[in-house]
Coordinates of C-alpha atoms and ligand atoms in Angstrom, one line a residue:
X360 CA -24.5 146.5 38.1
X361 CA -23.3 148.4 41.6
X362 CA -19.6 148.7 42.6
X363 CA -19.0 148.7 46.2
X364 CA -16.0 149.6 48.7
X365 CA -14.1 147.2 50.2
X366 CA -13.8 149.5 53.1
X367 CA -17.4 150.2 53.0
X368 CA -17.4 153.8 52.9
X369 CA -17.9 155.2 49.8
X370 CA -21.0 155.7 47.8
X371 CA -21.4 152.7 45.1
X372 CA -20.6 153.7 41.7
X373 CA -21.4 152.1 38.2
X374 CA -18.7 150.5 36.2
X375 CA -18.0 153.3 34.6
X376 CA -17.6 155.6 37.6
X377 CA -15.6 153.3 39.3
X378 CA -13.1 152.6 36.3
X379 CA -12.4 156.3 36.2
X380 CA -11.7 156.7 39.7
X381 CA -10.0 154.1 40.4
X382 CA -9.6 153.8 44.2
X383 CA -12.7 154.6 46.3
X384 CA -12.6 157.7 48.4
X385 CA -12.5 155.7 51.7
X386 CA -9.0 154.0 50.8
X387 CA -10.8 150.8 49.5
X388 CA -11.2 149.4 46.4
X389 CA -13.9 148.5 44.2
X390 CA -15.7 145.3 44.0
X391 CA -19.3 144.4 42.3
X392 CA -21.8 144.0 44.5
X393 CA -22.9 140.6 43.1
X394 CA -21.0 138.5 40.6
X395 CA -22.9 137.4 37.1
X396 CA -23.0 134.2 36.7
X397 CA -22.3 131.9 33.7
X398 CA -24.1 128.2 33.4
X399 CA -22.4 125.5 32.0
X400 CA -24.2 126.3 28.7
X401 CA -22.7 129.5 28.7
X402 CA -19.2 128.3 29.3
X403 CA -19.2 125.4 26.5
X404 CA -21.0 128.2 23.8
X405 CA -17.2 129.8 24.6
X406 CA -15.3 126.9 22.6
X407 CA -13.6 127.4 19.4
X408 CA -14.6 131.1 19.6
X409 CA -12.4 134.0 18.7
X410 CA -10.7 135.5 22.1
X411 CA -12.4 138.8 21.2
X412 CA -16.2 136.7 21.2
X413 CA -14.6 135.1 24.5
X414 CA -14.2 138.8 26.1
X415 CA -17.0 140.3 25.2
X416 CA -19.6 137.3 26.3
X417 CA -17.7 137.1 30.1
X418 CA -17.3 140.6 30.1
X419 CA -20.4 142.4 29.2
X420 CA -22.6 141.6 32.6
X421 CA -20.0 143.6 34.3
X422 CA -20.5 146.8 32.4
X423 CA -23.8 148.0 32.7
X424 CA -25.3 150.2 30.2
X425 CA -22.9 152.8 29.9
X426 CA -21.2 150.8 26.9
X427 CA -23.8 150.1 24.0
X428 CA -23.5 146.4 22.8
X429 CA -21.9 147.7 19.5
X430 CA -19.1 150.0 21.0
X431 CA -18.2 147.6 23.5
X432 CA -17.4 144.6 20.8
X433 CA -15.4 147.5 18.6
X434 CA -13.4 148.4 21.7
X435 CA -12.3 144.8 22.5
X436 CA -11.2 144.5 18.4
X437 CA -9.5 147.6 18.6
X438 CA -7.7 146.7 21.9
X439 CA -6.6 143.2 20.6
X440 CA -5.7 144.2 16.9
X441 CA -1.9 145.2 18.5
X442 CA -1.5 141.5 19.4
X443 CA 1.5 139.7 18.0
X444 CA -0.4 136.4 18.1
X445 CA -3.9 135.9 16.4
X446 CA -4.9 133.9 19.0
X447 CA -3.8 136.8 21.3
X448 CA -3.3 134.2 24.5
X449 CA -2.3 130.8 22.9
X450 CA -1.9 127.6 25.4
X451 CA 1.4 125.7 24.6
X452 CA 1.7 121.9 26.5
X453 CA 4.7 122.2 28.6
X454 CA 4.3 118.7 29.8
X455 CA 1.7 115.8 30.5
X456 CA -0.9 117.7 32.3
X457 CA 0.5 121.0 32.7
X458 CA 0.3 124.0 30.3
X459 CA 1.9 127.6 29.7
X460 CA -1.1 130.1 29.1
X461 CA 1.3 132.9 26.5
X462 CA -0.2 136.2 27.9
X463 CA 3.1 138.4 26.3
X464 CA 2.1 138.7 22.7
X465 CA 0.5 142.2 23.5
X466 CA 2.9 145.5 22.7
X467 CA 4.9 145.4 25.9
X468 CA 5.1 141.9 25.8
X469 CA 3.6 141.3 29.4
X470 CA 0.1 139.7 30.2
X471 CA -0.7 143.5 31.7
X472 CA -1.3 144.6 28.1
X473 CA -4.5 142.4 27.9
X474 CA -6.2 144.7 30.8
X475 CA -4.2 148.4 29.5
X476 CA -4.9 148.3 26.0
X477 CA -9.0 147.5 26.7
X478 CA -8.9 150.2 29.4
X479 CA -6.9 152.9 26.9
X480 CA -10.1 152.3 25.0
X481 CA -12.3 152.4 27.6
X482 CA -10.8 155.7 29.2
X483 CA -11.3 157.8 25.6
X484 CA -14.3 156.6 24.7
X485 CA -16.3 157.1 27.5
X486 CA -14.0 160.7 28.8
X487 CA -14.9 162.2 24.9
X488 CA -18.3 161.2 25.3
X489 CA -18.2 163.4 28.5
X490 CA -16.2 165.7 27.1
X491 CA -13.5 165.3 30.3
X492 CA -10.0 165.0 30.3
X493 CA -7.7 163.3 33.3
X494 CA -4.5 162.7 34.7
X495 CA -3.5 159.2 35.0
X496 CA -0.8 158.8 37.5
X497 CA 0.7 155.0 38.0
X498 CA 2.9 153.2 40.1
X499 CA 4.6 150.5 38.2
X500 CA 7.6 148.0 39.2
X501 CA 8.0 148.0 35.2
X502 CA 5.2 146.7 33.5
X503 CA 2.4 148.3 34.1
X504 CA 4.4 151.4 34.2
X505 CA 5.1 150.4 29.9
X506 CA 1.6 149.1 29.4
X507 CA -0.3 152.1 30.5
X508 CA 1.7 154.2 28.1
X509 CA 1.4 152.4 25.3
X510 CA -2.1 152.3 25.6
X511 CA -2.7 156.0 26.3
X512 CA -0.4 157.4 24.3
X513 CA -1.5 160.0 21.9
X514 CA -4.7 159.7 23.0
X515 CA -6.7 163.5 23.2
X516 CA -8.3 163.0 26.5
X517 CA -5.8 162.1 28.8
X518 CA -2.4 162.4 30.5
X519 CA -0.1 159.5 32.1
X520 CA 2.7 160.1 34.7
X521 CA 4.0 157.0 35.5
X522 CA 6.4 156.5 38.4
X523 CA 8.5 154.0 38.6
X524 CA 11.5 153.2 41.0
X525 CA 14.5 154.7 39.9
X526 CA 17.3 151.8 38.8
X527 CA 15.5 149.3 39.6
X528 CA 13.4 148.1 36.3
X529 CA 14.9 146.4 33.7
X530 CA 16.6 148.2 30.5
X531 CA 13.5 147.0 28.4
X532 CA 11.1 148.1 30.9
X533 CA 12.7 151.6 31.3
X534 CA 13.0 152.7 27.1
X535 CA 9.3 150.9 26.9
X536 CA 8.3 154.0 29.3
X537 CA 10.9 156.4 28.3
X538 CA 11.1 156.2 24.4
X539 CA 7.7 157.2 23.7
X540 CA 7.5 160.6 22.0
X541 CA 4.1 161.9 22.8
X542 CA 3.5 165.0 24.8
X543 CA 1.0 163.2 26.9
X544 CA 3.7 160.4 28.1
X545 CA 5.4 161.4 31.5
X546 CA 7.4 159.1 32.5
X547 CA 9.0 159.7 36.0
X548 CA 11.9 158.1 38.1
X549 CA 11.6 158.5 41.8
X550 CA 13.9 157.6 44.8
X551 CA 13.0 154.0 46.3
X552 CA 11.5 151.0 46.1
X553 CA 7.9 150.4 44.0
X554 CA 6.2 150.4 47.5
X555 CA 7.2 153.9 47.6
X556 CA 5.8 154.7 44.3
X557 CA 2.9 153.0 45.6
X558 CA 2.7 155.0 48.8
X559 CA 3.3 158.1 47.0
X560 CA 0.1 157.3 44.5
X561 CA -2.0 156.4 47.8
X562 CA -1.4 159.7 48.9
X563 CA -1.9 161.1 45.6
X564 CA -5.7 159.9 45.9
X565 CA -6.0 160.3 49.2
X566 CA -5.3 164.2 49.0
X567 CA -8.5 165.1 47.7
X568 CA -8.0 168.8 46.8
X569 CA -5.3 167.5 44.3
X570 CA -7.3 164.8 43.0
X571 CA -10.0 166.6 42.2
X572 CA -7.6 169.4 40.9
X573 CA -5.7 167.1 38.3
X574 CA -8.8 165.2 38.0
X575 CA -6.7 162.0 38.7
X576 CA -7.5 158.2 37.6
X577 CA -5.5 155.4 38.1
X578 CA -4.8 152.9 35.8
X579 CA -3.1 150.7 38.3
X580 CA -4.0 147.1 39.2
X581 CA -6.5 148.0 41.6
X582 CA -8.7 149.3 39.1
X583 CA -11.5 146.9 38.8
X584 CA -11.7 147.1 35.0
X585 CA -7.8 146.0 35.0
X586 CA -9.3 143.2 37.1
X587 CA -12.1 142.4 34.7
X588 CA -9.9 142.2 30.9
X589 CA -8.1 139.3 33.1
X590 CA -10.4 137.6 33.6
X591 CA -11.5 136.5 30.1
X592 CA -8.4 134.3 29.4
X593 CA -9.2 132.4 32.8
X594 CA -12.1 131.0 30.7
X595 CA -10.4 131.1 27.2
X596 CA -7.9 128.8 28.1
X597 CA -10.1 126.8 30.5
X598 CA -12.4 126.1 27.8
X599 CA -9.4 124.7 25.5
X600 CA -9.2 122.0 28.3
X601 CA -12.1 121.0 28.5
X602 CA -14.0 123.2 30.9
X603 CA -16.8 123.1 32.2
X604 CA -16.6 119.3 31.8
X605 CA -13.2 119.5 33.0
X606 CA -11.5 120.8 36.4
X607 CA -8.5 122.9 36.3
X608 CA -6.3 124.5 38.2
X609 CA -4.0 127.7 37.3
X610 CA -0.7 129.5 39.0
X611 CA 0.1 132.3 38.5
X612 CA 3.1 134.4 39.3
X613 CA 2.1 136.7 42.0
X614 CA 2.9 140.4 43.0
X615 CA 0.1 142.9 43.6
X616 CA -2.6 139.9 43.7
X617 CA -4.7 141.6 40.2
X618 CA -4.0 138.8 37.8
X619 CA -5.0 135.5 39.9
X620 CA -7.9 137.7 41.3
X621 CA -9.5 137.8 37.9
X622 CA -8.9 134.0 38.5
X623 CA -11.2 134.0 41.7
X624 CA -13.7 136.1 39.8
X625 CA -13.6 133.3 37.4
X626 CA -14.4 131.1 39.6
X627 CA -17.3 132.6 41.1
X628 CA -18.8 133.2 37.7
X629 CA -19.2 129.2 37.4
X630 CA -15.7 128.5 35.9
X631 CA -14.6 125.0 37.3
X632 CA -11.2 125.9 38.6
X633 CA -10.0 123.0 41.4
X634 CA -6.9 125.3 42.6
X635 CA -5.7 128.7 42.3
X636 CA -1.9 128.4 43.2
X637 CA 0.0 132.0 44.3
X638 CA 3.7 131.6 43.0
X639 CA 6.3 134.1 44.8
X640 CA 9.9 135.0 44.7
X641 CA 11.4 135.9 47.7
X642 CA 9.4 138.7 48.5
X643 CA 6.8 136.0 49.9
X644 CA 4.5 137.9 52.0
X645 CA 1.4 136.0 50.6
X646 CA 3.1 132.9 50.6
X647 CA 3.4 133.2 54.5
X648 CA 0.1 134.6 54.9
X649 CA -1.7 131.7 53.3
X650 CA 0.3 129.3 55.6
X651 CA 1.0 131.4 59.0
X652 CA -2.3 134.1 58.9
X653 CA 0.5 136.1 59.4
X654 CA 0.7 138.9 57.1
X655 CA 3.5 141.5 58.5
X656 CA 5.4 143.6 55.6
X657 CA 9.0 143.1 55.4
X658 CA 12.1 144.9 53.3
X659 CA 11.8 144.0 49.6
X660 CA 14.7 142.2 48.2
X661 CA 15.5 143.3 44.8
X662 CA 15.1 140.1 42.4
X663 CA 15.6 138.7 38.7
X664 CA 11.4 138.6 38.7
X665 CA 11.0 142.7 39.4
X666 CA 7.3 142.9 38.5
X667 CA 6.7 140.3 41.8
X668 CA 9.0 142.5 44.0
X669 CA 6.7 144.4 46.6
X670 CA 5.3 143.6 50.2
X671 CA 2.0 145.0 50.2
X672 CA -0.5 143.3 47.8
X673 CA -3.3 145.9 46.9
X674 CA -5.8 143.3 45.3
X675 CA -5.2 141.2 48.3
X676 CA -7.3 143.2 50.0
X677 CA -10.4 142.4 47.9
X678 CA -10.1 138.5 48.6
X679 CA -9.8 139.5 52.9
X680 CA -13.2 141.4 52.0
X681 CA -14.5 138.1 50.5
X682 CA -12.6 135.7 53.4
X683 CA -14.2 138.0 56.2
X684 CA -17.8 137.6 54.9
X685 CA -18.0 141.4 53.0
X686 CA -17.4 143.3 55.9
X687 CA -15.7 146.7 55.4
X688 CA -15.2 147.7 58.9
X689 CA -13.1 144.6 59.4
X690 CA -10.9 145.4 56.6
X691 CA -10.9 149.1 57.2
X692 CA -9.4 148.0 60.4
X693 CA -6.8 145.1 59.2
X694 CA -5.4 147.9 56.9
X695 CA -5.6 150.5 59.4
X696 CA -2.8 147.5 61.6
X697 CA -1.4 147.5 57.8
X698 CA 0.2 151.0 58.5
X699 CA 2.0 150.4 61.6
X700 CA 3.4 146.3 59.9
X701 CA 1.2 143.8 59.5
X702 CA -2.2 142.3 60.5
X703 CA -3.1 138.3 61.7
X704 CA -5.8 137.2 59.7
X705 CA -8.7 135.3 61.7
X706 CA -8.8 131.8 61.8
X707 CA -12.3 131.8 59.7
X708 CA -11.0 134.2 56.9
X709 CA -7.4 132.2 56.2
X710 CA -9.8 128.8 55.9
X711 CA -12.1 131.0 53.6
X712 CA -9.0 131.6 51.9
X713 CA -7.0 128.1 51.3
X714 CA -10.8 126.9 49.9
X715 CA -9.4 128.3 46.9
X716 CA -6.0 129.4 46.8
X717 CA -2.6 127.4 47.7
X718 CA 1.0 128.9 47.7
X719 CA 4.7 128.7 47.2
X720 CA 8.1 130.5 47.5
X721 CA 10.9 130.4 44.4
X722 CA 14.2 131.4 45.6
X723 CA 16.3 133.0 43.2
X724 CA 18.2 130.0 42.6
X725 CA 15.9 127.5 41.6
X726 CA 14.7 130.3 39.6
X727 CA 17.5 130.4 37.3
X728 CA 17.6 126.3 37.3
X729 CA 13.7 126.3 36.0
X730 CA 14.6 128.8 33.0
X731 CA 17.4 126.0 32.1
X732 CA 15.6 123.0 32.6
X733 CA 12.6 124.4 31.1
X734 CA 14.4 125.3 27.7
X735 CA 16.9 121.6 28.1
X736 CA 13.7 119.6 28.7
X737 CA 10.4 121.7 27.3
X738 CA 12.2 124.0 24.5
X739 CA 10.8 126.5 26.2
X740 CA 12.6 129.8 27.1
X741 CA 10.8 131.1 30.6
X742 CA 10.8 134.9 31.5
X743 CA 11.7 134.8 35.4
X744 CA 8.1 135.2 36.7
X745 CA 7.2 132.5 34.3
X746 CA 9.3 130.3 35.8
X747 CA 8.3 131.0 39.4
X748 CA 5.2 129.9 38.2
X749 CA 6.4 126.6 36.5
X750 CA 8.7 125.9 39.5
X751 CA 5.7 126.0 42.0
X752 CA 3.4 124.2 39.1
X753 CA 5.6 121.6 38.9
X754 CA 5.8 120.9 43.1
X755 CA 2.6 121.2 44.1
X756 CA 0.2 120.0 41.1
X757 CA -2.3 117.1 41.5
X758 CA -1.7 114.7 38.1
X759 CA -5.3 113.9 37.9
X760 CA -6.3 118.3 37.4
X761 CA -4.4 119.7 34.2
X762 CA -2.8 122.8 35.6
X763 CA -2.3 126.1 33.5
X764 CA 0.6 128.3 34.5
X765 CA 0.2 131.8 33.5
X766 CA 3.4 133.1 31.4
X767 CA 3.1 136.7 32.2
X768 CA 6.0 138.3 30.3
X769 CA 8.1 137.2 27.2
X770 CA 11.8 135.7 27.7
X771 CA 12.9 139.3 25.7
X772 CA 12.1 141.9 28.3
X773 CA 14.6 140.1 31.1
X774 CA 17.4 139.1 28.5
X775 CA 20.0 138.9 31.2
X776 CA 18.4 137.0 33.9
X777 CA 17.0 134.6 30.9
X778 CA 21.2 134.5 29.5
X779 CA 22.8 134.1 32.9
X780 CA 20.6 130.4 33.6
X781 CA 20.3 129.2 29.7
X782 CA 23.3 131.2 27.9
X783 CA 20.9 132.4 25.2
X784 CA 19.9 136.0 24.8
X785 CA 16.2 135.9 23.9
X786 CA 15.8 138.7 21.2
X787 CA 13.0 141.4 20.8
X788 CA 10.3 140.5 18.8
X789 CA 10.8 142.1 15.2
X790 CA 7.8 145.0 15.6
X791 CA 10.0 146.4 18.4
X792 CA 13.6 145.6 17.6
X793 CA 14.9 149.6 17.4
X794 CA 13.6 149.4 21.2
X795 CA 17.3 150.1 22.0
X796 CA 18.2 152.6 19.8
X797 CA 15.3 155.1 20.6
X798 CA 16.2 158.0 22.4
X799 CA 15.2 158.2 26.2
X800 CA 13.2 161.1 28.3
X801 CA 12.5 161.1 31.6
X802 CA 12.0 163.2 34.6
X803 CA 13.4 162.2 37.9
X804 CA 11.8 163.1 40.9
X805 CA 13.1 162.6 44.6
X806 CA 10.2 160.2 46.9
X807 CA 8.3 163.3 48.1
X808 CA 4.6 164.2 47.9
X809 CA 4.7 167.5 46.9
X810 CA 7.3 167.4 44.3
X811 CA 5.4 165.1 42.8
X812 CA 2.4 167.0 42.8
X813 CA 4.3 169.7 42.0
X814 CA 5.5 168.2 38.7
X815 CA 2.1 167.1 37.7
X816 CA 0.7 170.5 38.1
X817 CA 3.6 171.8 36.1
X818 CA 2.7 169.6 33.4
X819 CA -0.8 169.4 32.6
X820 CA -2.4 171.6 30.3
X821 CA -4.4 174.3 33.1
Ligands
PLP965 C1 2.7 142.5 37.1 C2 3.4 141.2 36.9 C3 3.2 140.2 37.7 C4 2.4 140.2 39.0 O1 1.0 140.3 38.7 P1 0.0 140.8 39.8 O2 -1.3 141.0 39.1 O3 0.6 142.1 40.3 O4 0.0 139.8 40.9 C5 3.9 139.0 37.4 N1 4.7 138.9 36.3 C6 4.8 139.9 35.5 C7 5.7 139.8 34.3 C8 4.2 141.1 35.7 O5 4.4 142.2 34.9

């Protein structure tokens, strides 16, 4: 299996290659040249089976050989043996026909842990086999910034810097990155918005003297292994349904376009999925690209659903290089127009698109009225992005497809937004309840490239 740039520049790389290096060397990302498929035999032999069975048998055609059968089954165990829930993403019924996929049982208690915790393993394993060691440096509006420590901390082969926007991620997210008291952890608190982090981390890996310097890998949702982990409970909770006998559709709250990606790739594997619905707060630049073409950046507005607050979607960019037929030098170019605001997408390419995916907006009001009537009416106490995804479930499902929303983080990690709309204040789960009384180290850094590099330099062993 070949891994190819969605800018279509940059050599083709195994799975393994491209997991390490995160973005290609022409600005693109990753994608597999073809996608495996799975029959309808395939998908029913998936029933009743452990989630770890589930992984490895949607997984494995993606890896190639650089993972023996054996060590790749032991790395999924070991990444899922931190879960809080034996059943590590359960389906709860929320109402007739509609579903809430859990994916916060993990140890930062947000659906990113499903992809971090199989990469940590992934990262050591094949970095000691080569007898490297790397820098990880990640951008994070909070939880991947938590997830990618926890899953590399302590581990011998690698470092993690994560930035993260300073004041601007919730108390939970912040001692999740800061609290950790291993030498490897950096965590780092810049000036601005997570776009900015993002920018900086572009520029990171687009200075190539400093990436191959550091030896720098990112870890964040553009890597395509990140991608891949997500993809498995697309077919685990499918399957619960009824699938492949069975349509169904998902949302999914919607930021940087990673987790309902895996749900295209899902998709094209043979999984029948009817609709693929993007949910968005306010910061709704999808949301008016899959109804205007128009796909111009805006300010962000800070909101109660901070992991969804950002105007450029990286993964995006993978489905345009699907929508316009796999042609780099087309996207090169849209995200060439990306740097000076915006780009139209064609007419052909948005049709390509609403085939599969349909959107909608949450403001921050109805927001807060979906946490309350989801706990008055379901018993069910939403995290904000959860309930951007219920709210836009809720309007625009068809009664005749069951429709899974995605819960990507637990009601705990946004305790105020969660006690302002249902006047309870969800606790911690038990395995983490001294979260607040850990003490906190960080380093803050102004939004500049080379103090940033600077710092990382600094830091590393040489
Ligand atoms: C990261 C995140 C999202 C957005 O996921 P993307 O893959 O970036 O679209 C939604 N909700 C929560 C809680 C998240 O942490």
């Amino acid at each position: 299996m070949k891994y190819i740039s969605t800018r279509g520049r940059a050599p083709s790389l195994t799975f393994e290659e491209a997991m390490l290096s995160g973005l290609a060397r022409d600005g693109g990302l990753y994608v597999p040249e073809m996608i495996p498929q799975m029959s309808k035999d395939d998908i029913r032999a998936l029933h009743g089976l452990p989630y770890e069975e589930v992984a490895f048998r949607v997984m494995r055609p993606f890896i190639g050989d650089g993972f023996t059968d054996e060590v790749f089954a032991d790395l999924i165990a070991k990444a899922y043996a931190g879960f809080g829930h034996v059943a590590r993403a359960p389906l709860v019924q929320l109402a007739p026909g509609h579903f809430l996929l859990e994916l916060f049982h993990g140890p930062t208690l947000a659906f990113k842990d499903f992809a971090m915790q199989l990469i940590g393993q992934l990262f050591e394993e094949a970095l000691t086999r080569r007898g490297q060691r790397v820098t990880i440096v990640g951008a994070t509006s909070g939880d991947t910034g938590s997830a990618a420590i926890e899953a590399f901390r302590g581990l011998d082969s690698v470092d993690v810097f994560i930035l993260y926007p300073h004041g601007r991620v919730s108390e939970v997210q912040r001692r999740q990155m800061t609290t950790p008291v291993e030498s490897n952890v950096h965590a780092v608190a810049m000036d601005g918005h997570f776009d900015d982090c993002q920018a900086r981390l572009k520029d990171m890996f687009n200075d190539f003297d400093f990436r191959d310097g550091v030896r720098l890998a990112g870890v964040n949702s553009i890597n395509w292994a990140r991608v891949l982990a997500q993809v498995v409970y697309y077919f685990s909770s499918a399957v619960s349904l009824g699938a492949p006998d069975r349509k169904v559709s998902f949302t999914v709250p919607t930021g940087n376009f990673g987790d309902i990606f895996a749900g295209y790739i899902a998709k094209k594997m043979g999984l029948p999925i009817d609709r693929l619905v993007v949910a968005t707060n306010q910061n709704d630049i999808l949301h008016r690209c899959l109804t205007t073409g128009d796909y111009k950046t805006d300010e962000v507005t800070p909101s109660i659903s901070p992991s969804m607050d950002i105007q450029v979607s990286s993964n995006f960019e993978r489905a345009l290089f699907d929508a316009y037929g796999r042609d780099g030098n087309a996207v090169g170019q849209l995200m060439d127009e990306l740097k000076t605001g915006g780009f139209n997408v064609s007419q052909g390419a948005l049709q390509a698109l609403r085939e599969t995916f349909d959107s909608g907006r949450v403001s921050e009001g109805e927001t807060l009225a979906t946490i309350r009537a989801a706990h008055d009416t379901m018993g069910e106490l939403l995290c904000p992005h959860s309930a951007v995804g219920v709210r836009v479930a809720e309007a625009q499902r068809d009664p005749k497809v069951p429709m899974i929303t995605l819960a990507t983080a637990h009601p705990a990690k946004f305790p105020d937004a969660v006690e302002k709309a249902s006047g309870i204040r969800p606790p911690l789960p038990e395995r983490m309840a001294d979260l607040y009384e850990r003490p906190e180290r960080v380093t803050r850094s102004k939004n500049d490239l080379v103090a940033l590099q600077t710092l990382i330099k600094e830091r590393i062993p040489s």
